[in-house]
Coordinates of C-alpha atoms in Angstrom, one line a residue:
M1 CA 20.7 14.4 -5.6
A2 CA 17.6 14.1 -3.4
E3 CA 18.1 12.4 0.0
V4 CA 16.0 9.2 0.4
N5 CA 14.1 8.2 3.5
L6 CA 15.1 4.6 3.7
G7 CA 12.9 4.0 6.7
I8 CA 9.8 4.5 4.5
Y9 CA 10.9 1.8 2.1
K10 CA 11.9 -0.6 4.9
E11 CA 8.4 -0.3 6.4
L12 CA 6.6 -0.6 3.0
T13 CA 8.5 -3.6 1.7
Q14 CA 7.8 -5.6 4.8
I15 CA 4.0 -5.1 4.8
P16 CA 2.2 -8.1 3.2
G17 CA 0.0 -7.1 0.3
A18 CA -0.6 -9.4 -2.6
S19 CA -2.9 -8.5 -5.5
G20 CA -6.4 -8.0 -4.2
F21 CA -5.2 -7.9 -0.6
E22 CA -3.6 -4.5 -0.4
H23 CA -5.5 -3.3 2.7
E24 CA -2.5 -3.2 5.1
V25 CA -0.5 -1.2 2.5
R26 CA -3.4 1.1 2.0
Q27 CA -3.7 1.8 5.7
W28 CA 0.0 2.6 5.8
M29 CA -0.3 4.9 2.8
R30 CA -3.3 6.7 4.3
S31 CA -1.5 7.4 7.6
Y32 CA 1.4 9.0 5.7
I33 CA -0.6 10.8 3.0
T34 CA -3.3 12.4 5.1
P35 CA -1.1 15.0 6.9
L36 CA 0.6 15.8 3.6
A37 CA -2.4 16.3 1.3
E38 CA -5.2 18.8 1.1
E39 CA -7.5 15.9 0.2
V40 CA -7.3 12.1 0.1
L41 CA -9.2 10.2 -2.6
T42 CA -9.9 6.5 -2.8
D43 CA -11.4 4.6 -5.7
R44 CA -13.8 1.7 -5.2
L45 CA -11.1 -1.0 -5.8
G46 CA -8.9 0.5 -3.1
G47 CA -6.4 2.9 -4.8
I48 CA -5.5 5.9 -2.7
F49 CA -4.2 9.3 -3.7
G50 CA -3.3 12.5 -1.9
V51 CA -4.1 15.8 -3.6
K52 CA -1.6 18.7 -3.5
K53 CA -2.7 21.9 -5.2
G54 CA -0.2 24.1 -6.9
S55 CA -0.4 27.5 -8.4
A56 CA -2.8 26.4 -11.1
P57 CA -5.7 23.9 -11.1
D58 CA -4.4 22.2 -14.3
P59 CA -2.8 20.2 -15.6
K60 CA -3.9 17.5 -13.3
V61 CA -0.9 15.2 -12.9
L62 CA -1.2 11.7 -11.5
V63 CA 1.9 10.0 -10.1
A64 CA 1.3 6.5 -8.8
G65 CA 3.0 3.3 -7.8
H66 CA 1.0 0.1 -7.2
M67 CA 0.5 -1.4 -3.8
D68 CA 0.4 -5.1 -4.7
E69 CA 3.3 -7.5 -4.7
V70 CA 3.3 -10.9 -6.4
G71 CA 2.1 -13.6 -4.0
F72 CA -0.3 -16.5 -3.6
M73 CA -3.9 -17.4 -2.7
V74 CA -4.8 -20.6 -0.7
T75 CA -7.1 -22.7 -2.9
K76 CA -7.3 -25.9 -0.9
I77 CA -6.3 -27.4 2.5
T78 CA -5.5 -31.1 2.2
S79 CA -6.5 -33.7 4.7
N80 CA -3.0 -33.9 6.0
G81 CA -2.6 -30.1 6.5
F82 CA -0.8 -28.9 3.4
L83 CA -2.0 -25.9 1.4
K84 CA -2.5 -25.8 -2.3
F85 CA -2.3 -22.4 -3.9
Q86 CA -2.9 -20.2 -6.9
T87 CA -0.2 -17.6 -7.9
L88 CA -1.1 -13.9 -7.9
G89 CA 1.0 -12.2 -10.5
G90 CA 3.8 -13.6 -12.7
W91 CA 6.0 -16.4 -11.1
W92 CA 8.5 -18.7 -12.7
S93 CA 8.4 -22.2 -11.1
Q94 CA 12.2 -22.5 -10.7
V95 CA 12.4 -19.6 -8.1
M96 CA 9.7 -21.0 -5.8
L97 CA 10.6 -24.4 -4.3
S98 CA 12.0 -24.3 -0.7
Q99 CA 11.2 -20.6 -0.3
R100 CA 9.7 -19.2 2.9
V101 CA 6.3 -17.6 2.8
E102 CA 3.8 -16.1 5.2
I103 CA 0.1 -17.0 5.2
V104 CA -2.0 -13.9 6.2
T105 CA -5.3 -15.0 7.8
R106 CA -8.5 -13.0 7.8
T107 CA -7.7 -11.7 11.3
G108 CA -4.2 -10.5 10.1
K109 CA -2.3 -13.3 11.8
R110 CA 0.9 -14.2 9.9
I111 CA 1.6 -17.9 9.8
P112 CA 5.1 -19.0 8.6
G113 CA 5.4 -21.7 5.9
V114 CA 7.6 -23.0 3.2
I115 CA 6.9 -24.1 -0.4
G116 CA 7.7 -27.8 -0.1
S117 CA 10.4 -29.5 -2.2
T118 CA 11.3 -33.1 -2.5
P119 CA 14.9 -34.0 -1.5
P120 CA 17.1 -35.3 -4.4
H121 CA 17.4 -38.7 -2.6
L122 CA 13.7 -39.3 -3.4
L123 CA 13.6 -38.1 -7.0
S124 CA 14.0 -40.3 -10.0
L125 CA 16.5 -39.2 -12.7
E126 CA 13.7 -38.1 -14.9
Q127 CA 12.1 -36.0 -12.1
R128 CA 15.4 -34.3 -11.5
R129 CA 15.6 -33.2 -15.1
K130 CA 12.1 -31.8 -15.3
P131 CA 11.1 -28.6 -13.5
M132 CA 8.1 -29.0 -11.2
E133 CA 4.9 -27.5 -12.3
I134 CA 3.4 -24.8 -10.1
S135 CA 0.1 -26.8 -10.0
Q136 CA 2.0 -29.6 -8.2
M137 CA 3.4 -27.4 -5.5
F138 CA 2.1 -26.9 -1.9
I139 CA 2.9 -24.9 1.2
D140 CA 3.8 -26.6 4.4
I141 CA 2.8 -24.7 7.6
G142 CA 3.6 -27.5 10.0
A143 CA 0.0 -28.7 10.4
D144 CA -0.9 -32.4 10.7
S145 CA -4.4 -32.1 9.4
D146 CA -6.9 -29.7 7.7
E147 CA -8.6 -29.4 11.1
E148 CA -5.4 -28.2 12.8
A149 CA -4.6 -25.7 9.9
K150 CA -8.2 -24.3 10.3
S151 CA -7.8 -24.1 14.0
W152 CA -4.9 -21.8 13.4
G153 CA -7.2 -19.5 11.4
V154 CA -6.2 -20.6 7.9
R155 CA -9.0 -20.6 5.3
V156 CA -9.3 -21.1 1.6
G157 CA -9.0 -17.7 0.0
D158 CA -6.3 -16.4 2.4
F159 CA -3.3 -14.9 0.8
A160 CA 0.5 -15.5 1.2
V161 CA 3.5 -13.5 0.4
P162 CA 7.3 -14.2 0.3
H163 CA 9.2 -13.9 3.5
C164 CA 12.4 -11.8 3.2
D165 CA 13.8 -9.3 5.6
F166 CA 15.0 -5.8 4.6
V167 CA 18.8 -5.9 4.5
E168 CA 21.4 -3.2 3.7
M169 CA 24.0 -5.2 1.8
E170 CA 27.8 -5.1 2.4
G171 CA 29.3 -1.9 1.0
G172 CA 26.2 0.2 1.8
K173 CA 25.1 0.7 -1.8
R174 CA 22.5 -2.0 -2.3
L175 CA 19.3 -3.0 -0.6
L176 CA 17.7 -6.4 -0.4
S177 CA 14.1 -7.1 0.4
K178 CA 10.9 -8.6 -0.9
A179 CA 8.2 -6.4 -2.6
W180 CA 10.4 -3.6 -4.1
D181 CA 8.0 -4.2 -7.1
N182 CA 6.3 -2.0 -6.3
R183 CA 6.6 -0.5 -2.8
L184 CA 9.2 1.7 -4.5
G185 CA 6.4 3.5 -6.3
C186 CA 4.4 3.8 -3.1
G187 CA 7.2 5.3 -1.2
L188 CA 8.2 7.7 -3.9
A189 CA 4.6 9.0 -4.1
V190 CA 4.8 9.7 -0.3
E191 CA 8.2 11.3 -0.6
L192 CA 7.0 13.5 -3.5
L193 CA 4.2 14.9 -1.3
Q194 CA 6.7 15.5 1.5
E195 CA 9.2 17.3 -0.8
L196 CA 6.5 19.6 -2.2
Q197 CA 5.1 20.8 1.2
N198 CA 7.0 24.1 1.0
E199 CA 7.7 24.2 -2.7
K200 CA 5.8 25.7 -5.6
H201 CA 4.6 23.7 -8.5
P202 CA 2.4 24.8 -11.4
N203 CA -0.2 22.1 -11.4
T204 CA -2.5 19.9 -9.3
L205 CA -0.7 16.8 -8.1
Y206 CA -2.4 13.5 -7.3
A207 CA 0.2 11.2 -5.7
G208 CA -0.5 7.7 -4.4
A209 CA -0.9 4.1 -5.5
T210 CA -3.2 1.7 -7.4
V211 CA -4.2 -1.9 -6.7
Q212 CA -4.1 -5.2 -8.6
E213 CA -1.4 -4.1 -11.1
E214 CA 0.3 -7.5 -11.1
V215 CA -2.9 -9.2 -12.3
G216 CA -3.8 -6.9 -15.2
T217 CA -3.4 -3.3 -14.2
R218 CA -7.0 -3.3 -13.0
G219 CA -6.7 -0.6 -10.4
A220 CA -5.2 1.8 -12.9
A221 CA -8.4 1.9 -14.8
T222 CA -10.5 2.8 -11.8
A223 CA -8.0 5.4 -10.6
A224 CA -7.9 7.1 -14.0
K225 CA -11.7 7.1 -14.2
M226 CA -12.0 8.8 -10.8
I227 CA -9.2 11.4 -11.3
D228 CA -9.4 12.0 -15.0
P229 CA -5.7 13.1 -15.2
D230 CA -4.2 15.2 -17.9
V231 CA -0.8 13.5 -17.5
F232 CA 0.2 10.2 -15.8
F233 CA 3.5 8.9 -14.5
A234 CA 3.7 5.3 -13.4
V235 CA 6.5 4.7 -11.0
D236 CA 7.6 1.1 -11.1
V237 CA 10.4 -1.4 -10.9
G238 CA 11.6 -3.3 -14.0
P239 CA 13.8 -6.3 -14.3
A240 CA 17.5 -5.6 -14.3
G241 CA 19.3 -7.2 -17.3
D242 CA 22.8 -7.0 -15.8
T243 CA 23.3 -10.5 -14.3
P244 CA 25.3 -13.4 -15.7
G245 CA 23.4 -15.3 -18.4
V246 CA 21.3 -12.4 -19.6
K247 CA 22.1 -11.3 -23.1
D248 CA 21.3 -7.9 -24.5
G249 CA 19.3 -7.0 -21.4
F250 CA 18.1 -3.5 -20.5
G251 CA 18.6 -2.0 -17.1
E252 CA 21.6 -2.0 -14.8
I253 CA 21.3 -1.3 -11.1
G254 CA 23.4 1.7 -10.1
K255 CA 23.0 3.5 -13.5
G256 CA 20.1 5.8 -12.6
V257 CA 16.4 6.3 -13.2
V258 CA 14.8 4.1 -15.8
I259 CA 12.8 5.7 -18.6
R260 CA 10.7 3.2 -20.6
I261 CA 10.7 4.0 -24.3
Y262 CA 8.8 0.8 -25.2
D263 CA 6.9 -2.1 -23.6
R264 CA 4.1 -4.3 -24.7
S265 CA 1.5 -2.0 -23.1
M266 CA 2.6 1.5 -24.3
I267 CA 4.8 3.6 -26.5
P268 CA 5.2 7.1 -25.0
L269 CA 4.4 10.0 -27.2
P270 CA 7.6 11.5 -28.8
A271 CA 7.0 14.8 -27.0
M272 CA 6.7 13.0 -23.7
R273 CA 9.9 11.1 -24.3
D274 CA 11.7 14.4 -25.1
F275 CA 10.3 16.1 -22.0
L276 CA 11.6 13.3 -19.9
L277 CA 15.1 13.4 -21.5
D278 CA 15.3 17.2 -21.3
T279 CA 14.4 17.1 -17.6
A280 CA 16.9 14.5 -16.8
E281 CA 19.8 16.0 -18.8
S282 CA 19.2 19.6 -17.7
N283 CA 19.3 18.6 -14.1
D284 CA 22.2 16.1 -14.4
I285 CA 20.1 13.2 -13.3
P286 CA 21.6 9.8 -14.3
Y287 CA 19.1 7.9 -16.5
Q288 CA 18.9 4.8 -18.7
F289 CA 16.5 3.7 -21.4
F290 CA 14.5 0.6 -20.9
V291 CA 12.7 -1.7 -23.3
S292 CA 10.5 -4.5 -21.8
Q293 CA 8.1 -7.2 -22.8
G294 CA 6.2 -6.5 -19.6
G295 CA 3.8 -3.7 -19.0
T296 CA 2.8 -1.1 -16.3
D297 CA -0.1 1.0 -15.2
A298 CA 0.8 3.5 -17.8
G299 CA -0.3 1.1 -20.4
R300 CA -3.8 1.1 -19.0
V301 CA -4.1 4.8 -18.1
H302 CA -2.9 6.2 -21.4
Q303 CA -5.9 4.6 -23.2
T304 CA -8.6 6.1 -20.9
G305 CA -11.0 8.8 -22.0
I306 CA -9.7 10.5 -25.1
G307 CA -6.1 9.6 -24.2
V308 CA -3.7 10.6 -21.4
P309 CA 0.0 11.4 -22.2
S310 CA 1.7 8.9 -20.0
A311 CA 5.2 7.5 -19.1
A312 CA 6.6 4.8 -17.0
I313 CA 9.6 5.8 -14.9
G314 CA 11.4 4.2 -11.9
I315 CA 14.3 1.9 -11.3
C316 CA 15.4 -1.6 -12.1
G317 CA 15.8 -4.4 -9.7
R318 CA 17.6 -7.8 -9.8
Y319 CA 15.4 -10.9 -9.4
I320 CA 11.9 -9.2 -9.4
H321 CA 8.9 -11.5 -9.3
S322 CA 10.6 -13.8 -6.8
N323 CA 11.1 -13.9 -3.1
V324 CA 13.9 -11.3 -3.1
T325 CA 14.9 -8.2 -5.1
I326 CA 18.2 -6.2 -4.9
V327 CA 18.1 -2.4 -5.8
D328 CA 20.5 0.4 -5.6
K329 CA 20.2 3.4 -3.2
E330 CA 21.4 5.9 -5.8
D331 CA 18.8 4.7 -8.3
I332 CA 16.1 5.5 -5.7
A333 CA 17.6 8.9 -5.1
A334 CA 17.7 9.6 -8.9
A335 CA 14.1 8.5 -9.4
K336 CA 13.0 10.8 -6.5
E337 CA 14.9 13.8 -7.9
F338 CA 13.5 13.1 -11.4
A339 CA 9.9 12.9 -10.1
I340 CA 10.3 16.2 -8.2
K341 CA 11.7 18.0 -11.3
L342 CA 9.0 16.6 -13.6
I343 CA 6.2 18.0 -11.3
K344 CA 7.9 21.4 -10.9
N345 CA 8.3 21.7 -14.7
L346 CA 4.9 20.6 -15.8
D347 CA 2.9 23.7 -16.3
R348 CA 0.0 24.3 -18.7
S349 CA 2.3 25.3 -21.6
T350 CA 4.5 22.2 -21.2
Y351 CA 1.4 20.0 -21.0
Q352 CA 0.1 21.5 -24.3
S353 CA 3.4 20.7 -25.9
L354 CA 3.0 17.0 -24.9
L355 CA -0.2 16.5 -26.9
A356 CA -0.1 14.6 -30.2

């Protein structure tokens, strides 16, 4: 199995970049992609992609993660210095209270804070039984007034992300951090370009990442319009269904690369599904099927133009869309190996076989 550069993922997961505020992630991507690619393209919303030409100009194959993580936007600073906020991406209220966050100001300064919670001593019995609505929540940054918060550089419209360090867990198999969804896809795109530096491939590869996926796969539309790919692979992280209390869930960490066969945004073409399965099985890459009620960038790209054969691949992670996610090292290695083999096998003849 391919060896994974964990340093890349440690750096990527720790960069703050909520939907619409991906600039720091994009700067990191540019610094890594530029020396690996023959050309670097950016769309007008901020997606970035490195071009690696193979032995044939087509098919044009786009492989992309998305730069944004779920986060928050400051919508009001109260007179006593608390911050009201709007969620960016899908959050469940029960995972939010008492969690640490970082406000990122317009100068890039990071200000620590916490989503406030009322101690049980001060709650009525009825309040204890009812989950707090997100609209009632606030972030406490330690300010005494709106003037003090503003003097620190905080403004309405600033964004915030969860605070969670990158940790290699006991036993050495699992990794804990914020933002695996979807800095995994960003890192894999970079690693793909690295692995193909001295390798032949029968197509033109565009590898990089889109923006604003968590708020409606918006950047996937602009990227597809710019590149006009023949084939698209979205690399993403789906929710693991292997924890207590989840019944009939799909996805177990440690069981290999995830191949989505259905979600609310896309059903892959049968020939695409078979190509994915044949590639995994012929190369002894561990894989698992995945069915989800969510969606990925593949759901947007496959509808562009006259249609783009697309698939969503990646890994699953425990507790995504919260302050912390746990993933498995071997799953990342399997996803990397899978992506490399897909690109090496996708020549013009194979592409024609994918068409409906």
